[in-house]
Amino acid sequence: LENLKTLELLDLQNNEIASFHDLVPLRALPRLTRITIDRNPLTNRPDAGFSLPRLVALLPTLQRVNGARVTSE
């Protein structure tokens, strides 16, 4: 990820992302503002523990997730 410091948009849908641990390396992307992460085990399985506030806490530069604007509410 060292060469992707200016990456702003990342589409990760339909992958095998199963936990927040899989997303930790994305913290190295300081300009990441938009991510698509639906259709993954993390977002599809109720027992996986996905929550938008947790994702935004992990990646605080996010402004949009799965096309929806991130709000402070």
mmCIF file of N, CA and C in Angstrom:
data_model
loop_
_atom_site.group_PDB
_atom_site.id
_atom_site.type_symbol
_atom_site.label_atom_id
_atom_site.label_comp_id
_atom_site.label_asym_id
_atom_site.label_seq_id
_atom_site.Cartn_x
_atom_site.Cartn_y
_atom_site.Cartn_z
ATOM 1 N N LEU A 1 0.806 -1.208 0.000
ATOM 2 C CA LEU A 1 0.000 0.000 0.000
ATOM 3 C C LEU A 1 0.848 1.271 0.000
ATOM 4 N N GLU A 2 2.122 1.106 0.144
ATOM 5 C CA GLU A 2 3.033 2.248 0.211
ATOM 6 C C GLU A 2 2.910 3.161 -1.010
ATOM 7 N N ASN A 3 2.668 2.602 -2.174
ATOM 8 C CA ASN A 3 2.580 3.389 -3.402
ATOM 9 C C ASN A 3 1.187 3.936 -3.682
ATOM 10 N N LEU A 4 0.255 3.724 -2.774
ATOM 11 C CA LEU A 4 -1.135 4.136 -2.993
ATOM 12 C C LEU A 4 -1.576 5.258 -2.062
ATOM 13 N N LYS A 5 -0.670 6.079 -1.618
ATOM 14 C CA LYS A 5 -0.966 7.128 -0.641
ATOM 15 C C LYS A 5 -2.016 8.128 -1.113
ATOM 16 N N THR A 6 -2.209 8.264 -2.419
ATOM 17 C CA THR A 6 -3.191 9.223 -2.932
ATOM 18 C C THR A 6 -4.522 8.571 -3.310
ATOM 19 N N LEU A 7 -4.667 7.284 -3.051
ATOM 20 C CA LEU A 7 -5.905 6.566 -3.380
ATOM 21 C C LEU A 7 -7.069 7.137 -2.577
ATOM 22 N N GLU A 8 -8.162 7.478 -3.269
ATOM 23 C CA GLU A 8 -9.342 8.044 -2.615
ATOM 24 C C GLU A 8 -10.544 7.111 -2.634
ATOM 25 N N LEU A 9 -10.634 6.248 -3.637
ATOM 26 C CA LEU A 9 -11.792 5.372 -3.818
ATOM 27 C C LEU A 9 -11.317 3.931 -3.913
ATOM 28 N N LEU A 10 -11.967 3.050 -3.148
ATOM 29 C CA LEU A 10 -11.590 1.636 -3.160
ATOM 30 C C LEU A 10 -12.848 0.783 -3.181
ATOM 31 N N ASP A 11 -12.952 -0.081 -4.172
ATOM 32 C CA ASP A 11 -14.090 -0.988 -4.308
ATOM 33 C C ASP A 11 -13.642 -2.382 -3.881
ATOM 34 N N LEU A 12 -14.142 -2.834 -2.747
ATOM 35 C CA LEU A 12 -13.795 -4.153 -2.208
ATOM 36 C C LEU A 12 -14.987 -5.098 -2.193
ATOM 37 N N GLN A 13 -16.055 -4.761 -2.885
ATOM 38 C CA GLN A 13 -17.226 -5.640 -2.847
ATOM 39 C C GLN A 13 -16.923 -6.985 -3.504
ATOM 40 N N ASN A 14 -17.627 -8.003 -3.053
ATOM 41 C CA ASN A 14 -17.493 -9.367 -3.570
ATOM 42 C C ASN A 14 -16.098 -9.947 -3.358
ATOM 43 N N ASN A 15 -15.523 -9.695 -2.218
ATOM 44 C CA ASN A 15 -14.251 -10.295 -1.844
ATOM 45 C C ASN A 15 -14.500 -11.212 -0.648
ATOM 46 N N GLU A 16 -13.482 -11.637 0.000
ATOM 47 C CA GLU A 16 -13.635 -12.532 1.151
ATOM 48 C C GLU A 16 -13.232 -11.825 2.438
ATOM 49 N N ILE A 17 -13.597 -10.570 2.579
ATOM 50 C CA ILE A 17 -13.278 -9.811 3.781
ATOM 51 C C ILE A 17 -14.197 -10.305 4.895
ATOM 52 N N ALA A 18 -13.591 -10.922 5.893
ATOM 53 C CA ALA A 18 -14.375 -11.578 6.935
ATOM 54 C C ALA A 18 -14.326 -10.870 8.281
ATOM 55 N N SER A 19 -13.377 -9.947 8.460
ATOM 56 C CA SER A 19 -13.272 -9.277 9.758
ATOM 57 C C SER A 19 -12.672 -7.891 9.599
ATOM 58 N N PHE A 20 -12.802 -7.084 10.633
ATOM 59 C CA PHE A 20 -12.195 -5.758 10.620
ATOM 60 C C PHE A 20 -10.679 -5.863 10.556
ATOM 61 N N HIS A 21 -10.142 -6.945 11.064
ATOM 62 C CA HIS A 21 -8.695 -7.156 11.012
ATOM 63 C C HIS A 21 -8.197 -7.113 9.562
ATOM 64 N N ASP A 22 -9.000 -7.598 8.634
ATOM 65 C CA ASP A 22 -8.633 -7.589 7.213
ATOM 66 C C ASP A 22 -8.517 -6.163 6.657
ATOM 67 N N LEU A 23 -9.153 -5.201 7.329
ATOM 68 C CA LEU A 23 -9.178 -3.825 6.847
ATOM 69 C C LEU A 23 -8.103 -2.940 7.484
ATOM 70 N N VAL A 24 -7.457 -3.407 8.515
ATOM 71 C CA VAL A 24 -6.459 -2.605 9.223
ATOM 72 C C VAL A 24 -5.382 -2.047 8.293
ATOM 73 N N PRO A 25 -4.871 -2.799 7.320
ATOM 74 C CA PRO A 25 -3.852 -2.225 6.427
ATOM 75 C C PRO A 25 -4.321 -0.979 5.674
ATOM 76 N N LEU A 26 -5.621 -0.799 5.526
ATOM 77 C CA LEU A 26 -6.133 0.367 4.806
ATOM 78 C C LEU A 26 -5.886 1.670 5.569
ATOM 79 N N ARG A 27 -5.536 1.575 6.819
ATOM 80 C CA ARG A 27 -5.208 2.775 7.595
ATOM 81 C C ARG A 27 -3.993 3.495 7.018
ATOM 82 N N ALA A 28 -3.228 2.806 6.187
ATOM 83 C CA ALA A 28 -2.049 3.401 5.547
ATOM 84 C C ALA A 28 -2.425 4.272 4.347
ATOM 85 N N LEU A 29 -3.719 4.415 4.075
ATOM 86 C CA LEU A 29 -4.191 5.212 2.937
ATOM 87 C C LEU A 29 -4.800 6.511 3.456
ATOM 88 N N PRO A 30 -4.002 7.552 3.606
ATOM 89 C CA PRO A 30 -4.464 8.779 4.260
ATOM 90 C C PRO A 30 -5.529 9.565 3.501
ATOM 91 N N ARG A 31 -5.697 9.302 2.218
ATOM 92 C CA ARG A 31 -6.684 10.044 1.422
ATOM 93 C C ARG A 31 -7.926 9.230 1.089
ATOM 94 N N LEU A 32 -8.041 8.034 1.628
ATOM 95 C CA LEU A 32 -9.190 7.177 1.340
ATOM 96 C C LEU A 32 -10.454 7.823 1.897
ATOM 97 N N THR A 33 -11.358 8.207 1.008
ATOM 98 C CA THR A 33 -12.597 8.852 1.427
ATOM 99 C C THR A 33 -13.842 8.053 1.056
ATOM 100 N N ARG A 34 -13.709 7.122 0.112
ATOM 101 C CA ARG A 34 -14.865 6.338 -0.329
ATOM 102 C C ARG A 34 -14.478 4.869 -0.430
ATOM 103 N N ILE A 35 -15.342 4.027 0.130
ATOM 104 C CA ILE A 35 -15.098 2.586 0.080
ATOM 105 C C ILE A 35 -16.416 1.873 -0.185
ATOM 106 N N THR A 36 -16.346 0.849 -1.002
ATOM 107 C CA THR A 36 -17.487 -0.038 -1.216
ATOM 108 C C THR A 36 -17.060 -1.395 -0.669
ATOM 109 N N ILE A 37 -17.811 -1.875 0.293
ATOM 110 C CA ILE A 37 -17.399 -3.087 1.008
ATOM 111 C C ILE A 37 -18.522 -4.112 1.136
ATOM 112 N N ASP A 38 -19.663 -3.833 0.514
ATOM 113 C CA ASP A 38 -20.775 -4.774 0.632
ATOM 114 C C ASP A 38 -20.479 -6.081 -0.100
ATOM 115 N N ARG A 39 -21.313 -7.077 0.162
ATOM 116 C CA ARG A 39 -21.186 -8.421 -0.424
ATOM 117 C C ARG A 39 -19.889 -9.116 -0.011
ATOM 118 N N ASN A 40 -19.566 -8.993 1.257
ATOM 119 C CA ASN A 40 -18.426 -9.681 1.864
ATOM 120 C C ASN A 40 -18.929 -10.398 3.108
ATOM 121 N N PRO A 41 -18.240 -11.433 3.557
ATOM 122 C CA PRO A 41 -18.660 -12.094 4.789
ATOM 123 C C PRO A 41 -18.801 -11.120 5.963
ATOM 124 N N LEU A 42 -17.937 -10.123 6.038
ATOM 125 C CA LEU A 42 -18.021 -9.154 7.143
ATOM 126 C C LEU A 42 -19.342 -8.399 7.134
ATOM 127 N N THR A 43 -19.834 -8.059 5.973
ATOM 128 C CA THR A 43 -21.070 -7.277 5.890
ATOM 129 C C THR A 43 -22.321 -8.136 5.726
ATOM 130 N N ASN A 44 -22.161 -9.383 5.329
ATOM 131 C CA ASN A 44 -23.325 -10.246 5.085
ATOM 132 C C ASN A 44 -23.729 -11.108 6.273
ATOM 133 N N ARG A 45 -22.771 -11.471 7.105
ATOM 134 C CA ARG A 45 -23.075 -12.355 8.232
ATOM 135 C C ARG A 45 -23.381 -11.527 9.476
ATOM 136 N N PRO A 46 -24.551 -11.721 10.078
ATOM 137 C CA PRO A 46 -24.895 -10.966 11.292
ATOM 138 C C PRO A 46 -23.897 -11.183 12.433
ATOM 139 N N ASP A 47 -23.305 -12.344 12.507
ATOM 140 C CA ASP A 47 -22.374 -12.649 13.595
ATOM 141 C C ASP A 47 -20.975 -12.089 13.357
ATOM 142 N N ALA A 48 -20.738 -11.443 12.213
ATOM 143 C CA ALA A 48 -19.406 -10.909 11.901
ATOM 144 C C ALA A 48 -19.119 -9.608 12.641
ATOM 145 N N GLY A 49 -20.152 -8.951 13.140
ATOM 146 C CA GLY A 49 -19.953 -7.754 13.945
ATOM 147 C C GLY A 49 -19.727 -6.469 13.168
ATOM 148 N N PHE A 50 -20.184 -6.413 11.916
ATOM 149 C CA PHE A 50 -19.997 -5.191 11.142
ATOM 150 C C PHE A 50 -20.862 -4.070 11.690
ATOM 151 N N SER A 51 -20.278 -2.890 11.777
ATOM 152 C CA SER A 51 -21.046 -1.688 12.073
ATOM 153 C C SER A 51 -20.351 -0.512 11.408
ATOM 154 N N LEU A 52 -21.151 0.407 10.898
ATOM 155 C CA LEU A 52 -20.605 1.578 10.231
ATOM 156 C C LEU A 52 -19.765 2.429 11.189
ATOM 157 N N PRO A 53 -20.222 2.679 12.419
ATOM 158 C CA PRO A 53 -19.384 3.458 13.337
ATOM 159 C C PRO A 53 -18.014 2.806 13.584
ATOM 160 N N ARG A 54 -17.985 1.511 13.655
ATOM 161 C CA ARG A 54 -16.709 0.818 13.865
ATOM 162 C C ARG A 54 -15.798 0.977 12.642
ATOM 163 N N LEU A 55 -16.373 0.905 11.442
ATOM 164 C CA LEU A 55 -15.593 1.085 10.227
ATOM 165 C C LEU A 55 -15.025 2.503 10.155
ATOM 166 N N VAL A 56 -15.847 3.488 10.485
ATOM 167 C CA VAL A 56 -15.401 4.880 10.445
ATOM 168 C C VAL A 56 -14.356 5.147 11.530
ATOM 169 N N ALA A 57 -14.474 4.490 12.665
ATOM 170 C CA ALA A 57 -13.445 4.625 13.700
ATOM 171 C C ALA A 57 -12.111 4.065 13.210
ATOM 172 N N LEU A 58 -12.175 2.986 12.467
ATOM 173 C CA LEU A 58 -10.964 2.375 11.925
ATOM 174 C C LEU A 58 -10.371 3.224 10.802
ATOM 175 N N LEU A 59 -11.247 3.776 9.966
ATOM 176 C CA LEU A 59 -10.827 4.570 8.799
ATOM 177 C C LEU A 59 -11.508 5.941 8.859
ATOM 178 N N PRO A 60 -11.016 6.834 9.696
ATOM 179 C CA PRO A 60 -11.713 8.097 9.960
ATOM 180 C C PRO A 60 -11.778 9.078 8.792
ATOM 181 N N THR A 61 -11.042 8.846 7.727
ATOM 182 C CA THR A 61 -11.106 9.740 6.567
ATOM 183 C C THR A 61 -12.297 9.438 5.661
ATOM 184 N N LEU A 62 -13.021 8.346 5.928
ATOM 185 C CA LEU A 62 -14.140 7.962 5.059
ATOM 186 C C LEU A 62 -15.245 9.004 5.072
ATOM 187 N N GLN A 63 -15.744 9.308 3.885
ATOM 188 C CA GLN A 63 -16.879 10.213 3.717
ATOM 189 C C GLN A 63 -18.088 9.488 3.123
ATOM 190 N N ARG A 64 -17.801 8.388 2.418
ATOM 191 C CA ARG A 64 -18.877 7.565 1.839
ATOM 192 C C ARG A 64 -18.547 6.093 2.002
ATOM 193 N N VAL A 65 -19.557 5.318 2.370
ATOM 194 C CA VAL A 65 -19.425 3.865 2.497
ATOM 195 C C VAL A 65 -20.586 3.244 1.720
ATOM 196 N N ASN A 66 -20.256 2.384 0.775
ATOM 197 C CA ASN A 66 -21.262 1.734 -0.077
ATOM 198 C C ASN A 66 -22.175 2.771 -0.733
ATOM 199 N N GLY A 67 -21.616 3.912 -1.097
ATOM 200 C CA GLY A 67 -22.366 4.945 -1.777
ATOM 201 C C GLY A 67 -23.093 5.915 -0.872
ATOM 202 N N ALA A 68 -23.237 5.589 0.397
ATOM 203 C CA ALA A 68 -23.957 6.451 1.328
ATOM 204 C C ALA A 68 -23.006 7.387 2.059
ATOM 205 N N ARG A 69 -23.441 8.619 2.234
ATOM 206 C CA ARG A 69 -22.637 9.607 2.935
ATOM 207 C C ARG A 69 -22.502 9.226 4.407
ATOM 208 N N VAL A 70 -21.308 9.330 4.930
ATOM 209 C CA VAL A 70 -21.052 9.093 6.345
ATOM 210 C C VAL A 70 -21.429 10.356 7.105
ATOM 211 N N THR A 71 -22.260 10.198 8.113
ATOM 212 C CA THR A 71 -22.657 11.342 8.927
ATOM 213 C C THR A 71 -22.180 11.142 10.354
ATOM 214 N N SER A 72 -22.221 12.183 11.135
ATOM 215 C CA SER A 72 -21.773 12.088 12.523
ATOM 216 C C SER A 72 -22.849 11.533 13.443
ATOM 217 N N GLU A 73 -24.020 11.274 12.913
ATOM 218 C CA GLU A 73 -25.131 10.760 13.736
ATOM 219 C C GLU A 73 -25.011 9.286 13.988
#
